[in-house]
Tab-separated table of C-alpha atoms in Angstrom:
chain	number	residue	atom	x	y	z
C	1	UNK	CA	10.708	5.275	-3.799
C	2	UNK	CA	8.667	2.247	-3.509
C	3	UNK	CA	11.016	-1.212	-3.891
C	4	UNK	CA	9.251	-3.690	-2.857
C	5	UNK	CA	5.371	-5.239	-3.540
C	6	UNK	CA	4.076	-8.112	-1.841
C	7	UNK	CA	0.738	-9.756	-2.179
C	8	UNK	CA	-0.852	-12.559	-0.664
C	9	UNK	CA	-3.805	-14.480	-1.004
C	10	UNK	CA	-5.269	-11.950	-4.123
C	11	UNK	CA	-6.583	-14.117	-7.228
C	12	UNK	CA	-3.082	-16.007	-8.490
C	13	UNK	CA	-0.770	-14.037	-6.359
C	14	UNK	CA	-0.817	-16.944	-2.810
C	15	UNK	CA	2.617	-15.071	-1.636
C	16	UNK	CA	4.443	-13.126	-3.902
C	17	UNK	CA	7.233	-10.674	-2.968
C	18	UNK	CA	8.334	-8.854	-5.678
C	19	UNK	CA	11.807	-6.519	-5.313
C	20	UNK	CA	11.286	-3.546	-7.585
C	21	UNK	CA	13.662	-1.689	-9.451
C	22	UNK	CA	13.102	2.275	-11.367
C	23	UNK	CA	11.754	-0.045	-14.513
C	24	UNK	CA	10.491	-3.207	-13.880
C	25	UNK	CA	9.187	-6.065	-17.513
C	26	UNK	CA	6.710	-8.513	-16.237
C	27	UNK	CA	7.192	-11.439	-18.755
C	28	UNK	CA	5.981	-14.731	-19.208
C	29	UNK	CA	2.825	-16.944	-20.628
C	30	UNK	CA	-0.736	-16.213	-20.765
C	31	UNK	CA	-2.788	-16.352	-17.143
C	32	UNK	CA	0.411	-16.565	-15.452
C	33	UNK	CA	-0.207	-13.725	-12.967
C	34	UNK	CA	1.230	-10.718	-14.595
C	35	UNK	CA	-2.095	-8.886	-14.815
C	36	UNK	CA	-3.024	-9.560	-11.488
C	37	UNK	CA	-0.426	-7.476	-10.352
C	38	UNK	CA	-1.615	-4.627	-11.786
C	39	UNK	CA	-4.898	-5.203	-10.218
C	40	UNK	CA	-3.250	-5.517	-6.919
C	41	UNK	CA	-1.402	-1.982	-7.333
C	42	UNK	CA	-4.917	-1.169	-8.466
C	43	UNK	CA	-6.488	-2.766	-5.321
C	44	UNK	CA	-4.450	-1.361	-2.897
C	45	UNK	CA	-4.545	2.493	-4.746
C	46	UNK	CA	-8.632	1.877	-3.911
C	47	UNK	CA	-8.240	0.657	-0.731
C	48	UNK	CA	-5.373	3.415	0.833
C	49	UNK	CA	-7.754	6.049	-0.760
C	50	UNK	CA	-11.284	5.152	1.188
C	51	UNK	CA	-12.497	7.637	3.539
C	52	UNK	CA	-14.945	5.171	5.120
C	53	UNK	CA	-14.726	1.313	4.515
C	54	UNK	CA	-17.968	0.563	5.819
C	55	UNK	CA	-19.430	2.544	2.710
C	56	UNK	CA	-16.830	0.880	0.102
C	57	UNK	CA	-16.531	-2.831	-1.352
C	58	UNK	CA	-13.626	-2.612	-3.775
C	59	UNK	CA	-14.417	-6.042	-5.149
C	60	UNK	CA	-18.079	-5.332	-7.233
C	61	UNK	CA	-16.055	-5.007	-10.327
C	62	UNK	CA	-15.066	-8.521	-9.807
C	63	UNK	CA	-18.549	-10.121	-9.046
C	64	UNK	CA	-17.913	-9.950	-5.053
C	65	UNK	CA	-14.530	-11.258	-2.964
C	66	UNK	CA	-15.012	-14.706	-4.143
C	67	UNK	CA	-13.919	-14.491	-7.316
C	68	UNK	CA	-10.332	-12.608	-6.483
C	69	UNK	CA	-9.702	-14.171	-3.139
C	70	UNK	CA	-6.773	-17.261	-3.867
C	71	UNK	CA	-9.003	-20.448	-4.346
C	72	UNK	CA	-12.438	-18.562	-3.854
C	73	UNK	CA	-11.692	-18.783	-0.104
C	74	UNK	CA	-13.721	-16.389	1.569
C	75	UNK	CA	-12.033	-17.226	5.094
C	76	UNK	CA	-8.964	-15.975	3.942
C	77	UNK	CA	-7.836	-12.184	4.477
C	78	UNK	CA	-6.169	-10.496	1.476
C	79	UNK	CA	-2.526	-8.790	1.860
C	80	UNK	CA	-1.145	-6.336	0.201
C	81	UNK	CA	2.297	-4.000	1.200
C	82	UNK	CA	5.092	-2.163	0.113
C	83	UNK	CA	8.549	-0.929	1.333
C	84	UNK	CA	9.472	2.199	0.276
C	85	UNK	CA	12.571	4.706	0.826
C	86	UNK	CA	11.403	8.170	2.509
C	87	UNK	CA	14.342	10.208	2.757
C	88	UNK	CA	16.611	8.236	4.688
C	89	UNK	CA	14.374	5.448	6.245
C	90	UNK	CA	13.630	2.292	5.386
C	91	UNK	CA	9.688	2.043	5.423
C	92	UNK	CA	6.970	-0.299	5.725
C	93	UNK	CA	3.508	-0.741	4.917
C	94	UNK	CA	0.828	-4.083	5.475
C	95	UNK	CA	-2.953	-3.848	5.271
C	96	UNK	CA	-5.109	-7.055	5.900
C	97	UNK	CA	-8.801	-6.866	4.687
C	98	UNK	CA	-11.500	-8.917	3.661
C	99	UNK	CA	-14.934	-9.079	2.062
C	100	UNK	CA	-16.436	-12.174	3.403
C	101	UNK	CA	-20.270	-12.226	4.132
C	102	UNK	CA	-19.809	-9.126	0.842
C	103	UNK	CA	-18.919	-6.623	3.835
C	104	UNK	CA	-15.328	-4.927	2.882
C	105	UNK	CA	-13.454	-5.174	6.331
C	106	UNK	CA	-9.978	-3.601	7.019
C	107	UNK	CA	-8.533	-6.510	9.499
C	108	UNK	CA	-4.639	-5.237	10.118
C	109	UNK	CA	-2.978	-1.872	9.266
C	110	UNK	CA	0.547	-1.767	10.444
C	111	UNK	CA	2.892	0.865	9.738
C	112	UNK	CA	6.631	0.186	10.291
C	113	UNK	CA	9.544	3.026	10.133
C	114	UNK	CA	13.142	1.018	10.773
C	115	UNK	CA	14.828	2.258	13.625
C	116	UNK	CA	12.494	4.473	15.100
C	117	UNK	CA	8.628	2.942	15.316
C	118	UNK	CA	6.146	0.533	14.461
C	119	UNK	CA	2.428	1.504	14.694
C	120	UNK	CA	-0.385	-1.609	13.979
C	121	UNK	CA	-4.118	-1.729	14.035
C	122	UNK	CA	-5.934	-4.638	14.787
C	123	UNK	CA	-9.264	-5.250	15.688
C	124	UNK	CA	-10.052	-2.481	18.166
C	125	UNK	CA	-6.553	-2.937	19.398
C	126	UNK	CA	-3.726	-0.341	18.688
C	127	UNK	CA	0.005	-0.706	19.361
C	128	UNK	CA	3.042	1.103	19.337
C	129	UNK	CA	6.614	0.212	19.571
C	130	UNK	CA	8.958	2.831	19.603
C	131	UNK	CA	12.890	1.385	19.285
C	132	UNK	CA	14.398	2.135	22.760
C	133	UNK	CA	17.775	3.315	20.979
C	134	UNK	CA	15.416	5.729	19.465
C	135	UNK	CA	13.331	6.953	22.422
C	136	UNK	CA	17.292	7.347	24.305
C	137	UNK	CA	18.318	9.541	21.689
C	138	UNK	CA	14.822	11.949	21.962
C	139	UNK	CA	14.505	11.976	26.194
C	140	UNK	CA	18.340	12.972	26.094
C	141	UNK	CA	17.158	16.190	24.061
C	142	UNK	CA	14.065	16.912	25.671
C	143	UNK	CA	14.340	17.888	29.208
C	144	UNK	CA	10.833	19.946	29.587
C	145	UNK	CA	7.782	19.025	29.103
C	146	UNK	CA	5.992	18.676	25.858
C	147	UNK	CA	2.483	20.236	25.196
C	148	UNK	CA	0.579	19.799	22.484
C	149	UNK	CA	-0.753	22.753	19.790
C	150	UNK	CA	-4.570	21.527	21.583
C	151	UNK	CA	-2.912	21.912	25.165
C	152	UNK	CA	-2.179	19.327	27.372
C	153	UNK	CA	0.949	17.401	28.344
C	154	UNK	CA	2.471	14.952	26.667
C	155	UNK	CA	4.096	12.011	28.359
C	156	UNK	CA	7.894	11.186	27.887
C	157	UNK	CA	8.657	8.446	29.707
C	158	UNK	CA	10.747	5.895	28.781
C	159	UNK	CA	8.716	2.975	29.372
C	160	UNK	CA	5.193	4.252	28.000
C	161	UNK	CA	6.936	4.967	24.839
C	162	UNK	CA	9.015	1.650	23.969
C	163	UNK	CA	5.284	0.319	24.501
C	164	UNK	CA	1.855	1.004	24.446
C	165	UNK	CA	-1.159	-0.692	23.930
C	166	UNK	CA	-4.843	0.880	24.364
C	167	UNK	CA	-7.934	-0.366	23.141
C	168	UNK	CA	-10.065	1.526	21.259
C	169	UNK	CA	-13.699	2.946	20.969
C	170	UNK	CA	-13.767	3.614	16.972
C	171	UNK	CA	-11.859	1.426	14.320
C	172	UNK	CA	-10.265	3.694	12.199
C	173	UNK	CA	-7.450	3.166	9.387
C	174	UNK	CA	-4.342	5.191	10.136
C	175	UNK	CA	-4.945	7.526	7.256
C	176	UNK	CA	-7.833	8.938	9.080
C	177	UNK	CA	-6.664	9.036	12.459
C	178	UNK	CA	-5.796	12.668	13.256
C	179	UNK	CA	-2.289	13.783	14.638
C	180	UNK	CA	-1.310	16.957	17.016
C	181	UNK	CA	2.525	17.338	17.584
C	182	UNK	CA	5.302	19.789	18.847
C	183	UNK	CA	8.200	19.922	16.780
C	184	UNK	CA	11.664	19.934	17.778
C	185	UNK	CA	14.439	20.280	15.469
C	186	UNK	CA	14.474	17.014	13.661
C	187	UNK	CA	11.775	15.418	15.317
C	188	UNK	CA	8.225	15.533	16.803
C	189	UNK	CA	6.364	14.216	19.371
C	190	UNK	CA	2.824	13.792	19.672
C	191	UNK	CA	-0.785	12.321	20.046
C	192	UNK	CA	-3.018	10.434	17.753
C	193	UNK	CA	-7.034	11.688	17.961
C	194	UNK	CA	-7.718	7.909	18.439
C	195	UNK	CA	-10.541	7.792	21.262
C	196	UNK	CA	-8.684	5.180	23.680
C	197	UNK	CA	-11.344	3.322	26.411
C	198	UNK	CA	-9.567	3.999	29.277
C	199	UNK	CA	-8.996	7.731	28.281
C	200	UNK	CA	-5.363	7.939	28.117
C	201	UNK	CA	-3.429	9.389	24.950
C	202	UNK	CA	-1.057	7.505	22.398
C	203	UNK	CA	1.882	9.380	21.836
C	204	UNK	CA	4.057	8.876	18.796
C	205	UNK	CA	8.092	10.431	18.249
C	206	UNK	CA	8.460	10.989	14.668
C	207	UNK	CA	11.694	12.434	12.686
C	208	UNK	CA	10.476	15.183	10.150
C	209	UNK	CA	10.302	14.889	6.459
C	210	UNK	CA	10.445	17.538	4.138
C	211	UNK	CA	7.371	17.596	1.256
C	212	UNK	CA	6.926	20.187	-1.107
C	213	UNK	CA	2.886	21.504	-1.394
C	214	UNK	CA	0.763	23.115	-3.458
C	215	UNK	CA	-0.563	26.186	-2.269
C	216	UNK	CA	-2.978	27.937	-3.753
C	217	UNK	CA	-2.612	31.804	-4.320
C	218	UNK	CA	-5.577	33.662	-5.851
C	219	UNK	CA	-8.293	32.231	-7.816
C	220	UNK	CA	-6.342	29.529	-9.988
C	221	UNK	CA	-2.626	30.017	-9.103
C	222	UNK	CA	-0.667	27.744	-7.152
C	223	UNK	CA	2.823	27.833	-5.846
C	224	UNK	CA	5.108	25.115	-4.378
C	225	UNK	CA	5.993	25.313	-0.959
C	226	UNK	CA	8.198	23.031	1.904
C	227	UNK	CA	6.180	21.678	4.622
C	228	UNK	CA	7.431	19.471	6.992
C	229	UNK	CA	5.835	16.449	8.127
C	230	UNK	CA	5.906	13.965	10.855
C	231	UNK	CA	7.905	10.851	9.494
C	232	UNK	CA	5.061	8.460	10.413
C	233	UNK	CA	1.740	10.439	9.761
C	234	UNK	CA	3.204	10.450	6.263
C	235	UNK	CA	4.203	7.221	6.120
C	236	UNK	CA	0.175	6.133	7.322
C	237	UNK	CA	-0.943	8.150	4.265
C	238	UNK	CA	1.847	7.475	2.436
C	239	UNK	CA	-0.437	4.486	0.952
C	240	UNK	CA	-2.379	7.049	-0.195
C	241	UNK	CA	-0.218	9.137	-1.413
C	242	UNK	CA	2.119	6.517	-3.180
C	243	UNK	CA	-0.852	5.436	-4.545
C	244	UNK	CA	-3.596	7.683	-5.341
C	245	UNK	CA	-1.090	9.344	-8.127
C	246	UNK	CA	-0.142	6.022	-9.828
C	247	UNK	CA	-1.052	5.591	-13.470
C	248	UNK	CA	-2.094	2.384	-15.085
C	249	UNK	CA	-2.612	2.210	-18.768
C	250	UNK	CA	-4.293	-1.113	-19.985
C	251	UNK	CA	-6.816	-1.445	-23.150
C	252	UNK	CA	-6.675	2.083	-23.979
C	253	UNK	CA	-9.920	3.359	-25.841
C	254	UNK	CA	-9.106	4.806	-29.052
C	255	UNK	CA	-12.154	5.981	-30.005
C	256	UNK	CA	-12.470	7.904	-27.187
C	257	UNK	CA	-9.387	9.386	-27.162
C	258	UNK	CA	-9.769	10.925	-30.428
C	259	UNK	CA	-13.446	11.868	-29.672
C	260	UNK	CA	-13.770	15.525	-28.282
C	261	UNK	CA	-14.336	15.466	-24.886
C	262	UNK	CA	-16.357	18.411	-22.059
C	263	UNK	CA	-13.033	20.530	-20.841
C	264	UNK	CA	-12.056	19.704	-16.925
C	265	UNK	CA	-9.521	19.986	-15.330
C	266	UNK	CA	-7.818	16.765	-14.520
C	267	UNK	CA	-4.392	15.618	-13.728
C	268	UNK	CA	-4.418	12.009	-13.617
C	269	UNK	CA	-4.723	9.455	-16.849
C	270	UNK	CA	-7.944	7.479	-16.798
C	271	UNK	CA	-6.605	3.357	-17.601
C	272	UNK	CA	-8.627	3.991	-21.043
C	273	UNK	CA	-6.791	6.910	-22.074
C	274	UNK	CA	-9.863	8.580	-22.496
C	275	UNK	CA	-9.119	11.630	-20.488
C	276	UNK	CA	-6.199	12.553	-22.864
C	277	UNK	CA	-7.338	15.129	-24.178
C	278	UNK	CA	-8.383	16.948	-20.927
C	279	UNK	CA	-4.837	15.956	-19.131
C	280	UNK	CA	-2.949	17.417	-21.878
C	281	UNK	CA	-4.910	20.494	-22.117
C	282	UNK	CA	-4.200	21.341	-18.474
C	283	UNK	CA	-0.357	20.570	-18.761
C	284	UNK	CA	-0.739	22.605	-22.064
C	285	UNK	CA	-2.612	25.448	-19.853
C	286	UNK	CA	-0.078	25.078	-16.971
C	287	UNK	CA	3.386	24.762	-18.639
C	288	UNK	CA	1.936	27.323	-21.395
C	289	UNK	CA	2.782	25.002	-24.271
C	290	UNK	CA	3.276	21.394	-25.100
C	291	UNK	CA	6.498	19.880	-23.071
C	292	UNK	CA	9.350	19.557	-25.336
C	293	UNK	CA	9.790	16.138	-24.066
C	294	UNK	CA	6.281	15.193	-26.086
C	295	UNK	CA	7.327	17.118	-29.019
C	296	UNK	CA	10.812	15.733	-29.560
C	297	UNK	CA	9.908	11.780	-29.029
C	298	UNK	CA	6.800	12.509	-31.268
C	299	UNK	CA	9.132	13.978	-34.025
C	300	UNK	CA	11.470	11.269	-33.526
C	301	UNK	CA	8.955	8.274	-34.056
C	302	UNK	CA	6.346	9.931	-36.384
C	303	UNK	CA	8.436	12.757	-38.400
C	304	UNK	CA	7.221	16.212	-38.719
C	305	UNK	CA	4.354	16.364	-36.197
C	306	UNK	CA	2.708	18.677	-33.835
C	307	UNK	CA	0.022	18.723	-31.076
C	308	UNK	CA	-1.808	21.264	-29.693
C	309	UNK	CA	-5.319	20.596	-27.429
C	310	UNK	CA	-7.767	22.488	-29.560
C	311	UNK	CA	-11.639	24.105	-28.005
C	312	UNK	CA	-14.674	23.663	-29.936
C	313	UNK	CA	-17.102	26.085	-30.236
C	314	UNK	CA	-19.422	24.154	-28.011
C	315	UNK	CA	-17.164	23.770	-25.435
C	316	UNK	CA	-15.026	20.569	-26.254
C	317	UNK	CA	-11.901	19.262	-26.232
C	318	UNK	CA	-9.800	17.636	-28.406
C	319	UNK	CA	-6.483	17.051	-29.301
C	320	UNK	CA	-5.323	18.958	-32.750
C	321	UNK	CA	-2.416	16.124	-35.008
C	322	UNK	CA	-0.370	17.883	-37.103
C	323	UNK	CA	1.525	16.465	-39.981
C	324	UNK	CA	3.530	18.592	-41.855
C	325	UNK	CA	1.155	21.548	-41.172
C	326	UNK	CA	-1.256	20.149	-41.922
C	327	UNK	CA	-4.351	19.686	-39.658
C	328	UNK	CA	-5.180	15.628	-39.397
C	329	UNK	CA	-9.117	13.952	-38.385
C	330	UNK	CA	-8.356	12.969	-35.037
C	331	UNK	CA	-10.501	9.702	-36.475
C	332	UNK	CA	-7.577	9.484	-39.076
C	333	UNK	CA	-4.595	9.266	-36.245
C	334	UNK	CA	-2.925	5.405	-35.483
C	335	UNK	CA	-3.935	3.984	-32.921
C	336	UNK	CA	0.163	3.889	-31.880
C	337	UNK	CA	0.171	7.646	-32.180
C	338	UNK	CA	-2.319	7.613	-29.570
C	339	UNK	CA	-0.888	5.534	-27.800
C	340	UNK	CA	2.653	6.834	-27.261
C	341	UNK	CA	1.517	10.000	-26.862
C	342	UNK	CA	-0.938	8.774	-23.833
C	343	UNK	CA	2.237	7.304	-22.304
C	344	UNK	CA	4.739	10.451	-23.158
C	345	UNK	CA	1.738	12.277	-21.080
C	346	UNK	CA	1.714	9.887	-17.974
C	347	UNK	CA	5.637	10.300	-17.944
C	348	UNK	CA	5.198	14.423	-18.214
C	349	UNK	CA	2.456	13.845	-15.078
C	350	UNK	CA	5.448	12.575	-13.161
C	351	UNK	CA	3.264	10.177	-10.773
C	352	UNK	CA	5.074	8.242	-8.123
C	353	UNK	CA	4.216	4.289	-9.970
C	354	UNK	CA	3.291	4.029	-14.002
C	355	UNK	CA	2.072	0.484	-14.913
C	356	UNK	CA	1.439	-0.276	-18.075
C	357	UNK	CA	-0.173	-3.830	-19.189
C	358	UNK	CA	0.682	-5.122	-22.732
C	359	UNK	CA	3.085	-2.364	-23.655
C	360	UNK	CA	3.580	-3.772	-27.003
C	361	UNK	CA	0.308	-3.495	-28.249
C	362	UNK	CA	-0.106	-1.183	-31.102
C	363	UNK	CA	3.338	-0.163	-31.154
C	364	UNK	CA	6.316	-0.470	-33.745
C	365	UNK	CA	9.812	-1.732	-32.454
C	366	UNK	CA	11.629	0.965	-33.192
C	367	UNK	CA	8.709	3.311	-30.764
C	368	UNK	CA	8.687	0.897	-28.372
C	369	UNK	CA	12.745	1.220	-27.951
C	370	UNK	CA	11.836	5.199	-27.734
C	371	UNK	CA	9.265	4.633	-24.738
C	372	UNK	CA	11.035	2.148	-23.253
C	373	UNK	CA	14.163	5.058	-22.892
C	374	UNK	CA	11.604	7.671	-21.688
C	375	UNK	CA	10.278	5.610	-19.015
C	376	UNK	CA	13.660	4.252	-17.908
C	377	UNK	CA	14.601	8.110	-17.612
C	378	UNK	CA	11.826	8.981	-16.011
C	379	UNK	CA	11.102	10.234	-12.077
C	380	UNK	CA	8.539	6.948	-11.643
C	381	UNK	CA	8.999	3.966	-10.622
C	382	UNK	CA	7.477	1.408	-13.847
C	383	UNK	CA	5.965	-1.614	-14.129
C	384	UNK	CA	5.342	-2.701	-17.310
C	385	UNK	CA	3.789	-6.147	-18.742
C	386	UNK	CA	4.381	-8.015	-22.229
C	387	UNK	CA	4.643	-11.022	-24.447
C	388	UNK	CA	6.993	-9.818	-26.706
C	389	UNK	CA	10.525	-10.637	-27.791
C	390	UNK	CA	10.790	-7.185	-28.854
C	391	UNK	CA	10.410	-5.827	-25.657
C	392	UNK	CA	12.725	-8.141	-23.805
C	393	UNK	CA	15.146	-7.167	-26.441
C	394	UNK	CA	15.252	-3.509	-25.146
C	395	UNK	CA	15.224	-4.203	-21.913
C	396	UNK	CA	18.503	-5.297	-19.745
C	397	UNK	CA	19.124	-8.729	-17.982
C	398	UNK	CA	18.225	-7.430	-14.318
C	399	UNK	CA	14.951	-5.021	-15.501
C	400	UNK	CA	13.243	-8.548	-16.336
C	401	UNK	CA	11.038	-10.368	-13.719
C	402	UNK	CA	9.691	-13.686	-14.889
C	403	UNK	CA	6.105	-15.358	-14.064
C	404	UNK	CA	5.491	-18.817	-13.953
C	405	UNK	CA	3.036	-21.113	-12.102
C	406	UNK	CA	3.597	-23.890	-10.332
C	407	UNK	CA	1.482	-26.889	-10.153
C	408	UNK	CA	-1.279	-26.074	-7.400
C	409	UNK	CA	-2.134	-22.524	-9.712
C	410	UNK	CA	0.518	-20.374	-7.854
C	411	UNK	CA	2.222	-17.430	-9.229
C	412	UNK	CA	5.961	-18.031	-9.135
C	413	UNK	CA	8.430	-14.898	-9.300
C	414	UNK	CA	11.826	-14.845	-10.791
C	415	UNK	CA	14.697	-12.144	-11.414
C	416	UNK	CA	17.590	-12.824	-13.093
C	417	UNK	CA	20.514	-13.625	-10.368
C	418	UNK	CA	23.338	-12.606	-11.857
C	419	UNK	CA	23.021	-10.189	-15.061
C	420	UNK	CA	26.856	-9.987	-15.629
C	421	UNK	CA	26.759	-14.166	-16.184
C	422	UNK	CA	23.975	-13.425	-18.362
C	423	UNK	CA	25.054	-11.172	-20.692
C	424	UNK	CA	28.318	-13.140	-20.783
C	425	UNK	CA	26.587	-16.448	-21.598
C	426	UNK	CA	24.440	-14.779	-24.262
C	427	UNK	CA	26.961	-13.708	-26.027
C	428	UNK	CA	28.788	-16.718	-26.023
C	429	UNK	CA	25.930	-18.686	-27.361
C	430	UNK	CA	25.449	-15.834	-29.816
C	431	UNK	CA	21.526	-15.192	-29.019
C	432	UNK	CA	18.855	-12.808	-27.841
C	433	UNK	CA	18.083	-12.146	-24.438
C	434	UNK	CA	14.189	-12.428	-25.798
C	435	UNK	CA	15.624	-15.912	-26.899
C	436	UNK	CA	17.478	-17.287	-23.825
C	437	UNK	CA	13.973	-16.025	-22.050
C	438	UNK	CA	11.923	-18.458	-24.384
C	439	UNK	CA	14.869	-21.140	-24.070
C	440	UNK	CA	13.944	-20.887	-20.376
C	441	UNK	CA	18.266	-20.300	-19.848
C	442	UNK	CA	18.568	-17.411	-17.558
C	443	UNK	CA	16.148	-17.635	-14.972
């Protein structure tokens, strides 16, 4: 689980470390920075996820890098990285890039897993640091040899593995760089496919982490299977992977959510919503019904309702609102029916981050106190913006971060420091947390 975001140099954000917790309100005023951290989850999803940067520029949809570099600075390299909990380790990831000149450039990747190893990038320079404690424990349980599954030896020694340094012939990120190993019981050594220029092989010891797979079986069947994994090849695509599955909701299209849309297959939410109607027909599909999760908060916020994804006759999709039995025009739904049941779907897609930007909008108290209880019992991580008293009235003292900016246009982050003294103090002064927020009195 991912618990902490940091962020330099990106549009508002100069250096902002943000400690994460399973549900996370972003409050405070207007243009204070709360959006922009969305886009920086948003960034970073993009970036993780290229196959080739020197076909990619991430910042068009912003007018080019000057307009979300801090300052309009082009000189300066954007930050963004995360620690996360894998298993038992204590993991870090940091990727420096750029778009000066309108060329997107990855500058630094470094990849840190406590304890064990630290892998960076740089230029056409690659290091690794493996923790001598570490590399003691694996040399006292390997007394052969190692080859790899390509042939070969691999290199044990003590010294070339607290330290190694090559330069080499083609930048690639991490992600991309292939990986050979041996494994032996908990661990496993091996080589990156990084072409070195003096020819000689980095080798990497890695503990093993267990991830389930999908397999496929026949023509549309899958099953779940264990597969163990090299501790820090997942950890270089964990980017990707912590990433590519997030789901941000922000200015959700109506319209198009009730329009009828060409059936696909798809598994992740669109930030418009407007895939609904295709997501929910393949968990429908999948799950052979609608989760009772969906149908139980619907009934609970909207009465006697049903939903069922629903073909047309040329081919369509669309999703089928029942009120007491009776069929509704998906034109004639609420926009907040929509809504919460875009957000009861992300939930049911059980992606590793939700963010959700202006969760208010649309929605009545009393469904926003539902939501805010499904996505607080929910498997994801959330991140979720607002401007409402409502909201913060939901919420508990520590799930709050605050935004502010200071006087040179710098996003300032606060958490409450001691919730206990906050509740304590609020209820001595007889008032809302939503009001000691405004008051500015618990920050």
């Amino acid at each position: 689980m991912i618990y902490e975001f940091r962020v330099q140099n990106f549009k508002s954000l100069k250096d902002v470390k943000i400690k994460l917790r399973k549900f996370n309100l972003l409050v405070g005023r207007n243009a204070t920075g709360k959006t922009n951290v969305i886009d920086a989850f948003k960034l970073l999803k993009d970036v993780s996820w290229t196959h080739d940067p020197s076909f990619f520029n991430p910042f068009f949809k912003w007018g080019g890098y000057q307009n979300v570099v801090w300052r309009g600075w082009e000189e300066l390299p954007i930050m963004l990285g995360y620690k996360a909990k894998v298993e038992d380790y204590d993991v870090s990831y940091e990727v420096y890039f750029t778009g000066y000149g309108g060329k997107f450039e990855i500058l630094r990747e470094s990849i840190d897993v406590s304890g064990v190893v630290n892998v960076t990038m740089e230029g056409n320079k690659l290091t690794i640091k493996h923790r001598p404690k570490f590399v003691e424990e694996v040399l006292n349980r390997v007394k052969e040899p190692i080859f790899t599954p390509v042939g070969g030896k691999i290199s044990i020694s003590k010294d070339l593995l607290i330290f190694q340094e090559y330069e080499i012939q083609e930048r690639k990120t991490l992600r991309r760089s292939g990986w050979s190993a041996t494994y032996s019981e908990n661990f496993a050594i091996g080589t990156l496919h990084i072409p070195t220029k003096s020819g000689e092989v980095p080798v990497i010891i890695s503990p093993t982490v267990k991830e389930k797979i999908r397999v496929r079986y026949g023509f549309d069947k899958f099953k779940e299977e264990m597969h163990f994994e090299p501790l820090i090849t997942y950890v270089a695509s964990s980017a990707s992977k912590l990433m590519h599955p997030t789901i941000i909701l922000r200015q959700l299209n109506f319209e198009a959510i009730a329009t009828p849309q060409l059936v696909k297959k798809e598994i992740v939410l669109t930030e418009d919503g407007s895939n609904l109607a295709n997501v929910l027909h393949t968990i429908y599909t999948e799950k052979g019904g609608i989760p009772r999760r969906i149908e139980r908060v619907l009934r609970a916020i909207f009465g006697n309702v049903e939903v069922r994804p629903k073909i047309t006759e040329d081919g369509r999709v669309f999703i089928q609102v029942y009120e007491n039995g009776y069929p509704l025009l998906p034109r004639n739904v609420s926009d907040g029916f929509w809504k919460v049941l875009t957000i009861l779907t992300a939930i049911e897609l059980n992606p590793s981050i939700i963010l959700i930007d202006e969760l208010e909008n649309s929605l009545h108290p009393e469904a926003i106190e539902y939501i805010v209880n499904e996505l607080k019992n929910s498997n994801s991580v959330v991140i979720a913006t607002t401007h409402s008293p409502a909201v913060v009235d939901i919420v508990s003292p520590e799930d709050l971060i605050l935004f502010e900016k200071d006087k040179d246009g710098k996003t300032i982050v606060k958490r409450v420091k001691d919730a206990s003294k906050v509740r304590k103090w609020l209820a001595e002064h007889g008032i809302t947390l939503s009001e000691g927020w405004l008051y500015g009195e618990i920050f």
